[in-house]
Short mmCIF file of C-alpha atoms in Angstrom, two decimals:
data_model
loop_
_atom_site.label_atom_id
_atom_site.label_comp_id
_atom_site.label_asym_id
_atom_site.label_seq_id
_atom_site.Cartn_x
_atom_site.Cartn_y
_atom_site.Cartn_z
CA MET A 1 0.00 0.00 0.00
CA ILE A 2 2.92 2.32 0.78
CA ARG A 3 4.29 1.56 -2.67
CA VAL A 4 0.95 2.47 -4.28
CA GLY A 5 0.92 5.75 -2.35
CA LYS A 6 4.42 6.59 -3.62
CA LEU A 7 3.48 5.77 -7.18
CA ASN A 8 0.56 8.15 -7.45
CA PRO A 9 2.32 11.40 -8.40
CA PHE A 10 4.41 9.54 -10.98
CA TRP A 11 1.44 7.87 -12.65
CA VAL A 12 -0.63 11.08 -12.55
CA ASN A 13 2.20 13.00 -14.24
CA ALA A 14 2.78 10.22 -16.78
CA LEU A 15 -0.94 10.17 -17.61
CA LEU A 16 -0.97 13.96 -17.98
CA ALA A 17 2.04 13.83 -20.30
CA VAL A 18 0.43 11.13 -22.46
CA LEU A 19 -2.84 13.09 -22.69
CA LEU A 20 -0.94 16.27 -23.56
CA GLY A 21 1.03 14.41 -26.24
CA LEU A 22 -2.13 12.89 -27.74
CA SER A 23 -3.77 16.34 -27.80
CA LEU A 24 -0.75 17.67 -29.68
CA ILE A 25 -0.98 14.86 -32.24
CA GLN A 26 -4.68 15.69 -32.72
CA LEU A 27 -3.91 19.43 -32.97
CA GLY A 28 -1.16 18.77 -35.53
CA GLY A 29 -3.59 16.77 -37.67
CA ALA A 30 -6.32 19.39 -37.39
CA SER A 31 -4.10 22.39 -38.03
CA PRO A 32 -1.13 21.55 -40.29
CA VAL A 33 -0.32 25.27 -40.66
CA SER A 34 0.31 25.71 -36.92
CA LEU A 35 2.33 22.50 -36.98
CA ARG A 36 4.48 23.83 -39.84
CA ARG A 37 4.92 27.11 -37.94
CA MET A 38 6.09 25.33 -34.78
CA THR A 39 8.46 23.12 -36.80
CA ASP A 40 9.96 26.20 -38.46
CA VAL A 41 10.31 28.10 -35.16
CA THR A 42 12.13 25.11 -33.64
CA GLY A 43 14.31 24.89 -36.75
CA GLN A 44 15.22 28.59 -36.49
CA PHE A 45 15.91 28.29 -32.77
CA LEU A 46 18.28 25.37 -33.41
CA TYR A 47 19.89 26.90 -36.50
CA TRP A 48 23.05 28.15 -34.78
CA PRO A 49 23.68 25.11 -32.54
CA GLU A 50 23.30 22.96 -35.68
CA LYS A 51 25.40 25.18 -37.96
CA PRO A 52 28.74 23.33 -37.36
CA ALA A 53 27.18 19.95 -38.15
CA LEU A 54 25.46 21.37 -41.25
CA GLU A 55 28.73 22.86 -42.53
CA LEU A 56 30.68 19.69 -41.74
CA ARG A 57 28.13 17.62 -43.65
CA ALA A 58 28.34 19.94 -46.68
CA LEU A 59 32.14 19.83 -46.55
CA THR A 60 32.23 16.03 -46.33
CA GLN A 61 29.75 15.75 -49.18
CA ALA A 62 31.75 18.17 -51.35
CA ALA A 63 34.98 16.30 -50.61
CA SER A 64 33.49 12.92 -51.46
CA ASN A 65 31.92 14.34 -54.65
CA TRP A 66 35.25 15.82 -55.64
CA VAL A 67 36.94 12.47 -55.32
CA LEU A 68 34.19 10.19 -56.63
CA GLU A 69 32.45 12.28 -59.25
CA ARG A 70 35.24 14.41 -60.67
CA ALA A 71 35.55 12.43 -63.89
CA THR A 72 31.77 12.40 -64.40
CA LEU A 73 31.53 16.16 -63.75
CA GLN A 74 34.32 16.88 -66.21
CA GLU A 75 32.55 14.78 -68.82
CA GLN A 76 29.27 16.64 -68.11
CA ALA A 77 31.05 20.01 -68.41
CA ARG A 78 32.48 19.01 -71.79
CA GLU A 79 29.04 17.92 -73.02
CA LEU A 80 27.48 21.20 -71.81
CA GLN A 81 30.20 23.28 -73.48
CA LYS A 82 29.55 21.43 -76.75
CA GLU A 83 25.79 21.94 -76.43
CA ASN A 84 26.30 25.62 -75.59
CA LEU A 85 28.44 26.17 -78.68
CA LEU A 86 25.82 24.49 -80.89
CA LEU A 87 23.02 26.63 -79.38
CA ARG A 88 25.04 29.82 -79.89
CA ALA A 89 25.68 28.83 -83.51
CA THR A 90 21.95 28.17 -84.01
CA LEU A 91 21.03 31.54 -82.51
CA GLN A 92 23.55 33.28 -84.77
CA LYS A 93 22.15 31.52 -87.83
CA MET A 94 18.66 32.67 -86.82
CA GLY A 95 19.99 36.21 -86.46
CA LYS A 96 19.07 36.43 -82.77
CA PRO A 97 21.39 37.93 -80.14
CA THR A 98 22.59 35.66 -77.33
CA PRO A 99 20.31 36.40 -74.32
CA LYS A 100 21.91 37.87 -71.20
CA ALA A 101 21.84 35.68 -68.14
CA GLU A 102 19.07 36.98 -65.89
CA THR A 103 18.79 33.88 -63.84
CA ASN A 104 20.44 32.86 -60.66
CA LEU A 105 21.05 29.49 -59.07
CA VAL A 106 20.94 29.87 -55.31
CA PRO A 107 22.66 26.99 -53.52
CA ALA A 108 20.72 25.75 -50.50
CA LYS A 109 21.38 23.08 -47.90
CA VAL A 110 18.66 20.63 -46.90
CA THR A 111 17.85 21.14 -43.22
CA LEU A 112 14.84 18.86 -42.82
CA ARG A 113 13.18 15.93 -44.55
CA HIS A 114 10.52 14.18 -42.51
CA PRO A 115 10.55 10.37 -42.84
CA GLU A 116 6.73 10.58 -42.72
CA ALA A 117 6.73 12.82 -45.80
CA TRP A 118 9.96 11.62 -47.43
CA TRP A 119 8.66 11.81 -51.00
CA LYS A 120 6.55 14.94 -50.49
CA GLU A 121 8.67 17.80 -49.24
CA LEU A 122 11.87 19.04 -47.65
CA ARG A 123 13.12 22.24 -46.08
CA VAL A 124 16.20 24.25 -47.11
CA ASP A 125 18.17 27.05 -45.44
CA ARG A 126 17.42 29.80 -47.99
CA GLY A 127 14.37 32.05 -47.83
CA SER A 128 12.86 35.37 -48.86
CA LYS A 129 15.89 37.36 -47.72
CA HIS A 130 17.94 35.40 -50.27
CA GLY A 131 15.45 36.18 -53.03
CA VAL A 132 13.59 32.85 -52.97
CA ARG A 133 10.00 33.00 -54.22
CA VAL A 134 7.07 30.59 -54.17
CA GLY A 135 6.90 28.55 -57.36
CA ALA A 136 10.62 28.79 -58.16
CA PRO A 137 11.97 25.54 -59.61
CA VAL A 138 14.51 23.58 -57.59
CA LEU A 139 17.30 21.59 -59.20
CA SER A 140 19.76 18.91 -58.22
CA GLU A 141 22.45 17.52 -60.52
CA GLY A 142 21.04 19.77 -63.26
CA HIS A 143 17.55 18.23 -63.13
CA LEU A 144 14.27 19.51 -61.75
CA ILE A 145 13.44 17.93 -58.40
CA GLY A 146 10.59 20.16 -57.24
CA LYS A 147 9.39 23.69 -56.68
CA VAL A 148 9.27 26.11 -53.76
CA SER A 149 5.94 25.75 -51.98
CA TYR A 150 6.40 28.04 -48.96
CA VAL A 151 8.93 30.75 -48.16
CA GLY A 152 9.97 31.96 -44.72
CA ASP A 153 12.49 34.63 -43.90
CA SER A 154 15.53 32.37 -43.92
CA TYR A 155 14.09 29.04 -45.01
CA ALA A 156 11.85 27.56 -47.67
CA TRP A 157 9.85 24.37 -48.15
CA ILE A 158 10.27 22.47 -51.40
CA GLU A 159 7.52 20.29 -52.82
CA LEU A 160 9.15 17.30 -54.51
CA LEU A 161 8.38 15.85 -57.96
CA THR A 162 7.43 12.61 -56.22
CA SER A 163 4.57 14.28 -54.33
CA SER A 164 1.08 13.41 -55.54
CA SER A 165 0.08 17.09 -55.28
CA PHE A 166 2.91 18.16 -57.61
CA LEU A 167 1.61 18.84 -61.11
CA ILE A 168 3.66 20.39 -63.87
CA ALA A 169 3.47 20.47 -67.66
CA ALA A 170 6.29 18.58 -69.36
CA VAL A 171 7.36 17.73 -72.87
CA VAL A 172 9.10 14.70 -74.36
CA ASP A 173 12.11 16.24 -76.08
CA GLU A 174 12.28 13.75 -78.97
CA THR A 175 8.57 13.68 -79.91
CA TRP A 176 7.23 17.02 -78.55
CA ASP A 177 4.43 15.16 -76.80
CA LEU A 178 2.97 17.17 -73.94
CA GLY A 179 1.97 15.66 -70.62
CA VAL A 180 1.71 16.37 -66.91
CA ILE A 181 4.35 15.27 -64.43
CA THR A 182 3.22 14.13 -60.99
CA GLY A 183 4.31 11.79 -58.21
CA ASP A 184 2.57 9.09 -56.17
CA ASP A 185 4.02 9.81 -52.69
CA MET A 186 5.94 6.52 -52.95
CA GLY A 187 9.02 7.69 -54.82
CA ASN A 188 7.68 7.21 -58.36
CA ILE A 189 7.24 9.91 -61.01
CA TRP A 190 4.63 9.65 -63.76
CA LEU A 191 4.07 11.46 -67.03
CA LEU A 192 0.29 11.56 -67.47
CA TYR A 193 -2.08 12.31 -70.37
CA ILE A 194 0.05 10.69 -73.08
CA PRO A 195 -2.39 9.26 -75.66
CA GLU A 196 -2.38 5.47 -75.87
CA GLY A 197 -1.39 5.46 -79.55
CA LYS A 198 1.89 7.31 -78.89
CA LYS A 199 4.79 4.92 -78.69
CA LEU A 200 7.38 6.51 -76.44
CA LYS A 201 10.70 4.72 -76.15
CA LYS A 202 12.74 4.09 -73.03
CA ASN A 203 15.37 6.78 -72.30
CA MET A 204 13.55 9.53 -74.20
CA ARG A 205 14.28 12.79 -72.39
CA ILE A 206 11.61 14.82 -70.60
CA SER A 207 11.85 18.51 -69.73
CA THR A 208 9.59 21.29 -68.51
CA ALA A 209 7.15 22.96 -70.89
CA LEU A 210 6.36 26.68 -70.84
CA VAL A 211 3.82 27.10 -68.04
CA GLY A 212 4.46 29.90 -65.58
CA ASP A 213 6.36 33.03 -64.66
CA TYR A 214 9.00 31.34 -62.53
CA LEU A 215 9.32 28.04 -64.35
CA PRO A 216 11.15 28.35 -67.66
CA PRO A 217 10.80 25.68 -70.34
CA GLY A 218 13.59 23.24 -71.10
CA ILE A 219 14.69 22.30 -67.59
CA PRO A 220 15.58 18.57 -67.72
CA ILE A 221 13.41 16.33 -65.54
CA GLY A 222 14.46 12.80 -66.42
CA LYS A 223 13.90 9.97 -68.88
CA VAL A 224 11.02 7.74 -69.91
CA TRP A 225 11.50 4.49 -68.00
CA GLY A 226 8.44 2.34 -68.62
CA GLU A 227 4.72 2.21 -69.18
CA GLY A 228 1.89 2.16 -66.68
CA GLU A 229 -1.66 0.88 -67.07
CA ALA A 230 -3.73 2.45 -69.83
CA ARG A 231 -6.85 4.29 -68.65
CA GLY A 232 -9.39 6.36 -70.55
CA GLY A 233 -7.35 6.38 -73.72
CA PHE A 234 -4.18 7.55 -71.96
CA LEU A 235 -1.03 5.57 -71.21
CA PRO A 236 0.92 6.93 -68.21
CA GLN A 237 4.69 6.76 -68.56
CA LYS A 238 6.97 6.02 -65.65
CA VAL A 239 9.77 8.58 -65.41
CA ALA A 240 13.28 8.09 -64.00
CA SER A 241 14.51 11.33 -62.46
CA GLY A 242 17.91 12.60 -63.53
CA ALA A 243 18.74 13.42 -59.90
CA HIS A 244 19.20 11.12 -56.92
CA LEU A 245 15.98 11.87 -55.06
CA THR A 246 16.60 9.40 -52.25
CA GLN A 247 19.50 11.38 -50.88
CA LEU A 248 19.35 15.14 -51.25
CA TYR A 249 21.79 17.18 -49.20
CA GLY A 250 22.16 20.33 -51.28
CA VAL A 251 19.93 21.76 -54.01
CA TYR A 252 19.84 24.81 -56.30
CA ILE A 253 16.91 27.19 -56.42
CA TYR A 254 16.46 28.61 -59.89
CA LEU A 255 15.52 32.30 -59.76
CA THR A 256 14.70 34.41 -62.75
CA GLY A 257 15.27 38.18 -62.82
CA GLY A 258 18.51 38.08 -60.80
CA ALA A 259 18.72 40.06 -57.54
CA ALA A 260 19.20 36.91 -55.49
CA THR A 261 21.75 36.64 -52.71
CA PRO A 262 23.55 33.29 -52.71
CA MET B 1 19.02 18.40 -16.34
CA MET B 2 22.08 19.93 -18.00
CA VAL B 3 23.37 16.48 -18.95
CA ALA B 4 20.02 15.65 -20.57
CA LEU B 5 20.01 18.97 -22.46
CA PHE B 6 23.58 18.44 -23.62
CA LEU B 7 22.81 14.89 -24.75
CA TRP B 8 19.68 16.03 -26.60
CA LEU B 9 21.69 18.71 -28.44
CA ALA B 10 24.49 16.24 -29.23
CA GLN B 11 21.96 13.72 -30.57
CA ASN B 12 20.35 16.47 -32.65
CA MET B 13 23.71 17.55 -34.08
CA LEU B 14 24.54 13.97 -35.01
CA GLN B 15 21.17 13.64 -36.73
CA VAL B 16 21.91 16.80 -38.75
CA LEU B 17 25.27 15.34 -39.72
CA PHE B 18 23.83 11.99 -40.79
CA MET B 19 20.48 13.20 -42.17
CA GLY B 20 19.41 11.00 -45.08
CA ILE B 21 22.11 8.43 -44.29
CA LEU B 22 21.07 6.98 -40.96
CA LEU B 23 18.90 7.61 -37.93
CA VAL B 24 20.88 8.20 -34.79
CA PRO B 25 19.86 6.09 -31.78
CA ASN B 26 17.70 7.72 -29.12
CA VAL B 27 20.49 8.13 -26.55
CA PHE B 28 18.48 10.83 -24.79
CA LEU B 29 15.74 8.28 -24.05
CA LEU B 30 18.32 5.78 -22.75
CA LEU B 31 19.66 8.44 -20.37
CA VAL B 32 16.17 9.23 -19.03
CA LEU B 33 15.42 5.51 -18.61
CA PHE B 34 18.74 5.10 -16.78
CA ARG B 35 17.76 7.91 -14.42
CA VAL B 36 14.36 6.33 -13.81
CA ALA B 37 16.00 3.00 -12.95
CA ARG B 38 18.57 4.66 -10.72
CA GLY B 39 16.17 7.00 -8.93
CA ILE B 40 13.26 4.61 -8.57
CA ALA B 41 13.06 5.14 -4.81
CA HIS B 42 12.66 8.90 -5.19
CA SER B 43 9.22 9.80 -6.43
CA LYS B 44 10.10 13.45 -7.20
CA GLU B 45 13.15 12.46 -9.20
CA ILE B 46 11.34 10.02 -11.47
CA THR B 47 8.38 12.38 -11.86
CA ALA B 48 10.87 14.96 -13.16
CA CYS B 49 12.16 12.26 -15.55
CA VAL B 50 8.65 11.96 -17.03
CA TRP B 51 8.62 15.64 -18.01
CA GLN B 52 12.24 15.55 -19.18
CA GLY B 53 11.46 12.65 -21.48
CA PHE B 54 8.21 14.23 -22.64
CA ILE B 55 9.69 17.67 -23.43
CA GLY B 56 12.74 16.10 -25.09
CA GLY B 57 10.38 14.02 -27.23
CA ILE B 58 8.19 17.00 -28.16
CA LEU B 59 11.26 19.03 -29.19
CA TRP B 60 12.49 16.09 -31.26
CA ASP B 61 9.09 15.90 -32.94
CA PHE B 62 9.10 19.59 -33.80
CA ARG B 63 12.59 19.26 -35.23
CA TRP B 64 12.51 15.91 -36.99
CA THR B 65 9.11 14.25 -37.31
CA GLY B 66 5.88 15.29 -38.93
CA LEU B 67 3.85 14.11 -35.94
CA PRO B 68 4.34 16.46 -32.97
CA GLY B 69 3.50 14.70 -29.76
CA LEU B 70 4.33 11.16 -30.94
CA SER B 71 7.85 11.00 -29.46
CA GLY B 72 6.57 12.78 -26.33
CA VAL B 73 3.91 10.09 -25.82
CA LEU B 74 6.27 7.21 -26.70
CA ASN B 75 9.02 8.48 -24.38
CA THR B 76 6.51 8.80 -21.54
CA LEU B 77 5.17 5.28 -22.16
CA ALA B 78 8.75 3.91 -22.23
CA ILE B 79 9.50 5.65 -18.91
CA ALA B 80 6.27 4.29 -17.39
CA PHE B 81 7.14 0.80 -18.66
CA VAL B 82 10.63 0.85 -17.09
CA ALA B 83 9.26 2.27 -13.81
CA TRP B 84 6.54 -0.39 -13.71
CA ILE B 85 9.06 -3.23 -14.26
CA TRP B 86 11.38 -1.74 -11.63
CA TRP B 87 8.62 -1.39 -9.05
CA ARG B 88 7.46 -4.94 -9.65
CA ASN B 89 10.95 -6.27 -8.95
CA PRO B 90 12.59 -6.42 -5.53
CA ALA B 91 15.81 -4.39 -5.16
CA THR B 92 17.94 -7.51 -5.60
CA GLY B 93 16.26 -8.28 -8.90
CA ARG B 94 17.00 -4.87 -10.40
CA THR B 95 20.16 -6.00 -12.10
CA PRO B 96 22.15 -4.15 -14.79
CA LEU B 97 21.25 -6.94 -17.22
CA LEU B 98 17.54 -6.48 -16.59
CA PHE B 99 18.00 -2.74 -17.09
CA ALA B 100 19.76 -3.34 -20.41
CA ILE B 101 17.00 -5.69 -21.59
CA VAL B 102 14.17 -3.38 -20.52
CA ALA B 103 15.79 -0.16 -21.81
CA GLY B 104 16.83 -1.84 -25.07
CA GLY B 105 13.31 -3.24 -25.48
CA ALA B 106 11.76 0.18 -24.86
CA HIS B 107 14.13 1.78 -27.39
CA LEU B 108 13.24 -0.92 -29.93
CA ALA B 109 9.50 -0.43 -29.37
CA VAL B 110 9.72 3.38 -29.66
CA GLY B 111 11.76 3.06 -32.87
CA PHE B 112 9.33 0.49 -34.29
CA VAL B 113 6.30 2.75 -33.80
CA HIS B 114 8.17 5.55 -35.61
CA TYR B 115 9.09 3.06 -38.36
CA LEU B 116 5.40 2.27 -38.87
CA THR B 117 4.69 5.96 -39.54
CA TRP B 118 7.40 6.43 -42.20
CA GLU B 119 6.67 6.91 -45.88
CA VAL B 120 9.95 5.69 -47.37
CA PRO B 121 9.86 2.30 -49.20
CA SER B 122 9.80 -0.59 -46.77
CA ALA B 123 13.23 -2.05 -47.61
CA ALA B 124 15.00 1.30 -47.15
CA ALA B 125 12.97 2.09 -44.01
CA LEU B 126 13.69 -1.33 -42.54
CA ARG B 127 17.41 -0.80 -43.17
CA LEU B 128 17.30 2.62 -41.46
CA PHE B 129 15.39 1.16 -38.52
CA SER B 130 17.75 -1.83 -38.17
CA ILE B 131 20.88 0.33 -38.30
CA GLN B 132 19.41 2.67 -35.68
CA GLN B 133 18.77 -0.27 -33.35
CA LEU B 134 22.25 -1.72 -33.96
CA LEU B 135 23.85 1.66 -33.25
CA MET B 136 21.93 1.77 -29.99
CA LEU B 137 23.80 -1.29 -28.69
CA PRO B 138 27.15 0.42 -27.84
CA PHE B 139 25.28 3.16 -25.98
CA LEU B 140 23.20 0.56 -24.15
CA MET B 141 26.43 -1.18 -23.18
CA LEU B 142 27.73 2.15 -21.89
CA PHE B 143 24.65 2.64 -19.69
CA TYR B 144 24.94 -0.99 -18.58
CA ILE B 145 28.52 -0.34 -17.39
CA LEU B 146 27.43 2.95 -15.83
CA TYR B 147 24.67 1.09 -13.96
CA ILE B 148 27.23 -1.39 -12.54
CA TRP B 149 29.60 1.45 -11.68
CA LYS B 150 26.87 3.40 -9.87
CA SER B 151 25.79 0.34 -7.85
CA PRO B 152 28.87 -0.62 -5.80
CA ASP B 153 26.89 -1.65 -2.74
CA THR B 154 24.40 -3.97 -4.42
CA HIS B 155 26.99 -6.63 -5.37
CA VAL B 156 25.67 -6.98 -8.91
#
């Protein structure tokens, strides 16, 4: 009986804590905006204590990339130089001046990716004070991986290509077929609204089509990888992203109009 | 309190460092469970442990999970579980080995519930979960040794 008497305050407090925790879970489900706000406030509060680890991670990643991917990057640079020269020559033949670069790629480090929403969104350490705007495309390894969905002062949330709520117009480079890119929340990317009669081949390249103010056409997305199940006269195409979406540590936010602070 | 805060921050920093590669073990929870087992005779001390575990869990949720409150609830349940086992056992039965089994089991259960809420493909998630539990073992061993070291008069 003495033991029971001693236990009471402990059990009462434990019960209170459990009830409080369950209320928070319920509140988070009912009001995702407040949940996002609290997550961001905690992230900002912990920004400086976490800064050394964040920098160390970026440094380690850069070092390993330098060693492991140097040859690949050099090969990519050569290919891009060749492509650039061809495009310049084409523009000259058409009598058009080479456009001035009014875009900016803002490098950003990934600071949060919830396991519960792994294929939906992530948070980066660049925000409105760095020029980031809602809708801006986000790239990794030269390929589109998502777009900015929410901007805070010094952070931004990125909606990933693999999210089922992500919808963007895309074009198959080889055939000029237009479709809509979306995800399924499970890591897969699909190109929808391709008529059943169209025979797309594996490895055909897909890039963005002209759709909005912040999203320019021609950004590479990935390649055709397979076919889905035909429905309503359309044959969805499975898309392989050109970037490694499983592990994203640093991304580039594509800003048009300049004025961004890297 | 300061040790718990320091350990929480260290665990958080390690998670930042290894984000996307692995999940760091919940060393903060092991510390709180160790304190519960050590201070079982002092009601005030273990009641404070409940709130330490709960607040640490809530902060972890706001930083790392999309379900605020989940880690808070799970930490509290783990603390209650360890306290219940400890109270049910006589002082001579509260051995370091039993502590290691109970704390390790609680860590495994907490991690498993989180695993069930993840969205990543099952094979990758299972790998992350397994590595997290394996990485917990050296820390559990450390607390096991600490338990022996802090119990010189119990001859265990």
